[in-house]
PDB file of C-alpha atoms in Angstrom:
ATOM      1  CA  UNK A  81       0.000   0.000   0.000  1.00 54.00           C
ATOM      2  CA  UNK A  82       2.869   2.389  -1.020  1.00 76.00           C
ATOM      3  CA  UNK A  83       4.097   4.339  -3.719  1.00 95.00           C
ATOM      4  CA  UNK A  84       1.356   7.040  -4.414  1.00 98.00           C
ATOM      5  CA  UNK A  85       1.747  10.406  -4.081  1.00 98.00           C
ATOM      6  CA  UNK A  86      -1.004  13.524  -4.244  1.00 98.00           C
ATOM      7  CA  UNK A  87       0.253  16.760  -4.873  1.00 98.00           C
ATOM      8  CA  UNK A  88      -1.411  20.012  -6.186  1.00 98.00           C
ATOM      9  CA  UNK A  89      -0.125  23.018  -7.928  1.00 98.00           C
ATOM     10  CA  UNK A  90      -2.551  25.183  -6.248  1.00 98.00           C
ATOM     11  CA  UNK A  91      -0.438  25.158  -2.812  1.00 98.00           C
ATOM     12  CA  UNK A  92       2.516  22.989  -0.875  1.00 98.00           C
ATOM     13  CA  UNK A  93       1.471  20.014   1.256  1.00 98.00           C
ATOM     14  CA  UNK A  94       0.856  21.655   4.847  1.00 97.00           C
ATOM     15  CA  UNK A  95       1.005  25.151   2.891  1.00 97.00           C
ATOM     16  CA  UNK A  96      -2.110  27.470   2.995  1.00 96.00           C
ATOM     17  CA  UNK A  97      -4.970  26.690   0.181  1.00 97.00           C
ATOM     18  CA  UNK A  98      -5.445  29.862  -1.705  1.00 97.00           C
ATOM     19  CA  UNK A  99      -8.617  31.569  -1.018  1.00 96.00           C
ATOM     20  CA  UNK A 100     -10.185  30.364  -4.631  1.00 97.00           C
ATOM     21  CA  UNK A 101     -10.007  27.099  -3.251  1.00 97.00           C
ATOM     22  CA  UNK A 102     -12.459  28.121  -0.179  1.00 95.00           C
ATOM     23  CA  UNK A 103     -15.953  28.925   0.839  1.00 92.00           C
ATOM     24  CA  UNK A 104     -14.616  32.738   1.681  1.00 93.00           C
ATOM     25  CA  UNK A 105     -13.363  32.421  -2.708  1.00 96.00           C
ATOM     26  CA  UNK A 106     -15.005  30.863  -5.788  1.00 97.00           C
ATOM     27  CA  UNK A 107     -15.350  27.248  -3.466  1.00 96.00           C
ATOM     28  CA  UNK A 108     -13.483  25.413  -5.927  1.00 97.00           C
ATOM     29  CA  UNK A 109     -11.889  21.900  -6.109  1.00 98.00           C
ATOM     30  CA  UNK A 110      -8.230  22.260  -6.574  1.00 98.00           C
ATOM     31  CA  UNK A 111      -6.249  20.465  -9.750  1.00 98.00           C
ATOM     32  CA  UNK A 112      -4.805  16.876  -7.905  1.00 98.00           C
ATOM     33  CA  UNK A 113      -1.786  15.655  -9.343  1.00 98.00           C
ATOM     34  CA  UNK A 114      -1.299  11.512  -8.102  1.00 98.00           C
ATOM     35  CA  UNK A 115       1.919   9.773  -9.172  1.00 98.00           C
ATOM     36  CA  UNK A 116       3.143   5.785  -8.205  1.00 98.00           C
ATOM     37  CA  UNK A 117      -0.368   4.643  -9.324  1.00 98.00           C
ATOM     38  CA  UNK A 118      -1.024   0.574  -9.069  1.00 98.00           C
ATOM     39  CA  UNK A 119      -1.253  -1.078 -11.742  1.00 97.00           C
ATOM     40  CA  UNK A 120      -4.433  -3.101 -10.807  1.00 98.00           C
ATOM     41  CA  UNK A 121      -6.337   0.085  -9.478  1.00 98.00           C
ATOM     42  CA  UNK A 122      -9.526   0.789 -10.923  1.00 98.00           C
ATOM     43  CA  UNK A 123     -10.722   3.914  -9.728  1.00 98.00           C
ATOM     44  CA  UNK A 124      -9.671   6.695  -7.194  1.00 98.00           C
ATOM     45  CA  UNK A 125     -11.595   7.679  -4.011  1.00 98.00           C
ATOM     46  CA  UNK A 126     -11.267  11.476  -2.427  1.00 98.00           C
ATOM     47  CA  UNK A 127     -12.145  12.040   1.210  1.00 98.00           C
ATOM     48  CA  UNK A 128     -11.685  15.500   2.363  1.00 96.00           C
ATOM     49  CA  UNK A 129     -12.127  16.571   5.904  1.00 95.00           C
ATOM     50  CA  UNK A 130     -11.685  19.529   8.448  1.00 93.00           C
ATOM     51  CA  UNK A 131      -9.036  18.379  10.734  1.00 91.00           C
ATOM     52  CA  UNK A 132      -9.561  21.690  13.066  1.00 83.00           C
ATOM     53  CA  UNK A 133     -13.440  21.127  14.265  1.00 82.00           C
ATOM     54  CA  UNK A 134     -14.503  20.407  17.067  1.00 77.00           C
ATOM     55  CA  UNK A 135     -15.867  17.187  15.609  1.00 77.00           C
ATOM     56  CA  UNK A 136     -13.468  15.209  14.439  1.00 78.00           C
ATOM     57  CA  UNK A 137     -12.410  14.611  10.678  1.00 83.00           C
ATOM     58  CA  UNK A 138     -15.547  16.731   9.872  1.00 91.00           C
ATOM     59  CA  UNK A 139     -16.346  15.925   6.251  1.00 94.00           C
ATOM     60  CA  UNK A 140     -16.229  18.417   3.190  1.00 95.00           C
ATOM     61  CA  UNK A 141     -16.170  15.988   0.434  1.00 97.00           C
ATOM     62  CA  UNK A 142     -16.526  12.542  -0.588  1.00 98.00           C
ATOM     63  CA  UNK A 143     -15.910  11.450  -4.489  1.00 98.00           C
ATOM     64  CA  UNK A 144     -15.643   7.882  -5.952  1.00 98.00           C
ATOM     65  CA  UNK A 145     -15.364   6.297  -8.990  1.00 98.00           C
ATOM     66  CA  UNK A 146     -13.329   8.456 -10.072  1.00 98.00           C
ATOM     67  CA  UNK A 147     -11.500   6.784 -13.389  1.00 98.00           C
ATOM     68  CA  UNK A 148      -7.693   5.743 -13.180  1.00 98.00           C
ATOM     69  CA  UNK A 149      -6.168   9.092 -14.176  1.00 98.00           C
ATOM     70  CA  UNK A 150      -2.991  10.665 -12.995  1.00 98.00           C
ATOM     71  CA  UNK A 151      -4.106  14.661 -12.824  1.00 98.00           C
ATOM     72  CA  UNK A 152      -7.956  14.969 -11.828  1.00 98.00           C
ATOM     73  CA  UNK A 153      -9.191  18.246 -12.597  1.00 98.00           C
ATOM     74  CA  UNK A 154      -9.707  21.221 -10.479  1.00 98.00           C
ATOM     75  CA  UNK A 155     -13.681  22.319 -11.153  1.00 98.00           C
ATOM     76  CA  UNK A 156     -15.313  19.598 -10.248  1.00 97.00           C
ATOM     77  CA  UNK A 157     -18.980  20.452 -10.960  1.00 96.00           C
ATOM     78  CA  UNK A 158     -21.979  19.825  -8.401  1.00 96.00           C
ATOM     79  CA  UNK A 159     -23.992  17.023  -8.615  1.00 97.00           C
ATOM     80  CA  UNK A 160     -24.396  13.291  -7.966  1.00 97.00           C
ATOM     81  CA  UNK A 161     -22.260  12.337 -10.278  1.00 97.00           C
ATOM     82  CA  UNK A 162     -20.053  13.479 -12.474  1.00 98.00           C
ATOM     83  CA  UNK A 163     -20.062  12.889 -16.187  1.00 97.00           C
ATOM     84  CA  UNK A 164     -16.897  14.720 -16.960  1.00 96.00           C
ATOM     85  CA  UNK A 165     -15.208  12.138 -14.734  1.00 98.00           C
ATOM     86  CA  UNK A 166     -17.395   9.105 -16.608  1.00 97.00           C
ATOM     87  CA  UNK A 167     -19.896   9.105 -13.902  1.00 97.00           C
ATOM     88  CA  UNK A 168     -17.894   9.294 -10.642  1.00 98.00           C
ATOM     89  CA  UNK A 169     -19.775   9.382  -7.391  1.00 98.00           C
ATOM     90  CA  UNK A 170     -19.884  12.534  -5.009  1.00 98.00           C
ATOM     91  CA  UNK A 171     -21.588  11.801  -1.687  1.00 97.00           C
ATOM     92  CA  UNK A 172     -23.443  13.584   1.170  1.00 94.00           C
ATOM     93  CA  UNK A 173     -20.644  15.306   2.948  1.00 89.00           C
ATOM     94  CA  UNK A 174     -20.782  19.057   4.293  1.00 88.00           C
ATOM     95  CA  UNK A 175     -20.357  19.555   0.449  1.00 78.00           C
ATOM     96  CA  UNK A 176     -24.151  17.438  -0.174  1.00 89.00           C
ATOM     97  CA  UNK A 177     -22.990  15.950  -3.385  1.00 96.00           C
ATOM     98  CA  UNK A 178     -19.574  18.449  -4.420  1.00 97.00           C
ATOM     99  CA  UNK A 179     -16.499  19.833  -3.152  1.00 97.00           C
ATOM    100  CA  UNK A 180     -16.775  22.228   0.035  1.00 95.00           C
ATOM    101  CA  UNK A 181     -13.607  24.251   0.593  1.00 93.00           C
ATOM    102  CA  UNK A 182     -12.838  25.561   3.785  1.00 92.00           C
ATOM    103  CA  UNK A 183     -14.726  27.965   5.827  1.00 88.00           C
ATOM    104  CA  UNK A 184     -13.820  27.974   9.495  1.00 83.00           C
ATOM    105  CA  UNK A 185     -15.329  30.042  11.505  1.00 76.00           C
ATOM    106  CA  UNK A 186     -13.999  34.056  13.365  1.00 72.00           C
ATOM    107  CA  UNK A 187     -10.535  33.531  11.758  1.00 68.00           C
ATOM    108  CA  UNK A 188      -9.700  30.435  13.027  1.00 79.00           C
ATOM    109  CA  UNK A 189      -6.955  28.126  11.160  1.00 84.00           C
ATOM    110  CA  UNK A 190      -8.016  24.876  10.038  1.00 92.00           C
ATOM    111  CA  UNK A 191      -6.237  21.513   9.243  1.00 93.00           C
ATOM    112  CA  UNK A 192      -7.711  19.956   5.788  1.00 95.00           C
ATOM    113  CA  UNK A 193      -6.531  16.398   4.875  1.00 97.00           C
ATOM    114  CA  UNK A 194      -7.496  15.143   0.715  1.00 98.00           C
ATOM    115  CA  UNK A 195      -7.246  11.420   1.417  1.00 98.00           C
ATOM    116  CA  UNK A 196      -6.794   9.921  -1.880  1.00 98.00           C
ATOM    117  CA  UNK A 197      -7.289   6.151  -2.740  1.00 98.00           C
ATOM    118  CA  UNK A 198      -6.569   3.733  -5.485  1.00 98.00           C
ATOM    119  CA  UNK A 199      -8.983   0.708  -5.028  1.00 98.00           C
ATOM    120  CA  UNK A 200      -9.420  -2.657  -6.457  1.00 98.00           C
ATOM    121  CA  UNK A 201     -13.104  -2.336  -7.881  1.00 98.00           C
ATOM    122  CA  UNK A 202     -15.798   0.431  -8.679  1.00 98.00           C
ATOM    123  CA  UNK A 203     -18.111   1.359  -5.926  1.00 98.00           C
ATOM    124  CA  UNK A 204     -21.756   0.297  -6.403  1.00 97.00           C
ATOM    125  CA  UNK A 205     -22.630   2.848  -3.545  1.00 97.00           C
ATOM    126  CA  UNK A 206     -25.403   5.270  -3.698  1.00 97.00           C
ATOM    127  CA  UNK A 207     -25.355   9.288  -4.128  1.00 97.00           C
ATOM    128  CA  UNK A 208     -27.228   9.341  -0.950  1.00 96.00           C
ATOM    129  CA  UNK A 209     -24.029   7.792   0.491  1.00 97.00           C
ATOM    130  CA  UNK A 210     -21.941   9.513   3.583  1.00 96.00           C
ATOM    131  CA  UNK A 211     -18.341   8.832   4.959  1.00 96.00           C
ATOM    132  CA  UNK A 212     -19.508   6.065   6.995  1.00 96.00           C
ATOM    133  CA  UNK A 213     -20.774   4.505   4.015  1.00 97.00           C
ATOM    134  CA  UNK A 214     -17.963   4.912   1.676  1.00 98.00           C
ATOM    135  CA  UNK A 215     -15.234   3.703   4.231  1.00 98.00           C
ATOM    136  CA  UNK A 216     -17.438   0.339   4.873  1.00 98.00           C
ATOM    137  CA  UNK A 217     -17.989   0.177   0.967  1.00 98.00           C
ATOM    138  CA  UNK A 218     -14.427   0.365   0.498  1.00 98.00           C
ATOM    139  CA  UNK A 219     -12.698  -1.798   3.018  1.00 98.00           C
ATOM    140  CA  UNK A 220     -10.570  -4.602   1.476  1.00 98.00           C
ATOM    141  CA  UNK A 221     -10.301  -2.755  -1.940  1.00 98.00           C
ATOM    142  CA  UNK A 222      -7.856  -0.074  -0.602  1.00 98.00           C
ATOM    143  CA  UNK A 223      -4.545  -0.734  -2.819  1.00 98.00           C
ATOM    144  CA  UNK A 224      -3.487   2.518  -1.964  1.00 98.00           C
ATOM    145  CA  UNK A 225      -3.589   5.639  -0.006  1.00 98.00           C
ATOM    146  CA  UNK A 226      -1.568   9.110  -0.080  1.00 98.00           C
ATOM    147  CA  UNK A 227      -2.827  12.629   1.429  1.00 98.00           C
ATOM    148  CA  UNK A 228      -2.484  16.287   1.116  1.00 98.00           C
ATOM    149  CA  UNK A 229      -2.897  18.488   3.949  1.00 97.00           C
ATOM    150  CA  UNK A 230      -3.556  22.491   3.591  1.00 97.00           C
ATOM    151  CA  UNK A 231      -4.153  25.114   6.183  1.00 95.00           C
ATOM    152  CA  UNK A 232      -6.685  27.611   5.729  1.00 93.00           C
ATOM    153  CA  UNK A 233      -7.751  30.946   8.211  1.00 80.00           C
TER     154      UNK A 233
END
């Protein structure tokens, strides 16, 4: 479970995510750049969360079936799913079915993790799907994981 790697050019890992990227900006999803891909993955899952609330790992974001592609777009649109990405999956996360940049509250700074997966399979997992769900769905099909982690205040 080694070898992949998520960058971005829109900031340095543990760098601060550009306000375009936020819900203070145009609350877009940033450009992902994954290298050391496994041969036998079949699609990519994205799990982003606020590391800084006061509930843990609060979800922004939850996208799967995303095809085997080594740059996935910044832009993703709204929606269920997502035909520019041949029908990939976005869940019910803070986002409710897109990305959700960060927003934290009276100037705090915020922690926010993009947990990227290569897995063994597509998902057959429902829009109506949260976190929870996903992580379940995808247990023993993880061949992979990396992260990216930006700051935001």
């Amino acid at each position: 479970m080694n070898g992949l790697v998520v960058k971005t050019p829109a900031f340095e890992n543990e760098g601060l995510i550009p306000k375009e990227y936020t819900g203070y900006g145009d609350d877009i999803s940033p450009e992902l750049h994954l290298t050391g891909i496994d041969e036998h993955a079949k699609s990519i899952i994205i799990i982003m969360d606020d590391m800084g609330h006061p509930v843990p790992a609060y979800n922004h974001w939850v996208i799967w079936n995303i095809p085997v592609m080594s740059i996935i777009p910044a832009h993703i649109p709204h929606g269920k799913t997502v035909e520019t990405l041949s029908g990939a999956v976005q869940g019910r996360g803070y986002g409710r079915h897109r990305y959700k940049g960060p927003k934290p509250p009276f100037n705090w700074s915020h922690r926010y993790q993009f947990n990227v997966f290569t897995i063994d399979c597509m998902l057959d997992l429902p829009s109506a799907s949260k976190k929870r769900d996903l992580l379940k769905a995808m247990n023993g099909h993880v061949l992979q994981q990396a992260e990216l982690t930006g700051h935001y205040r």
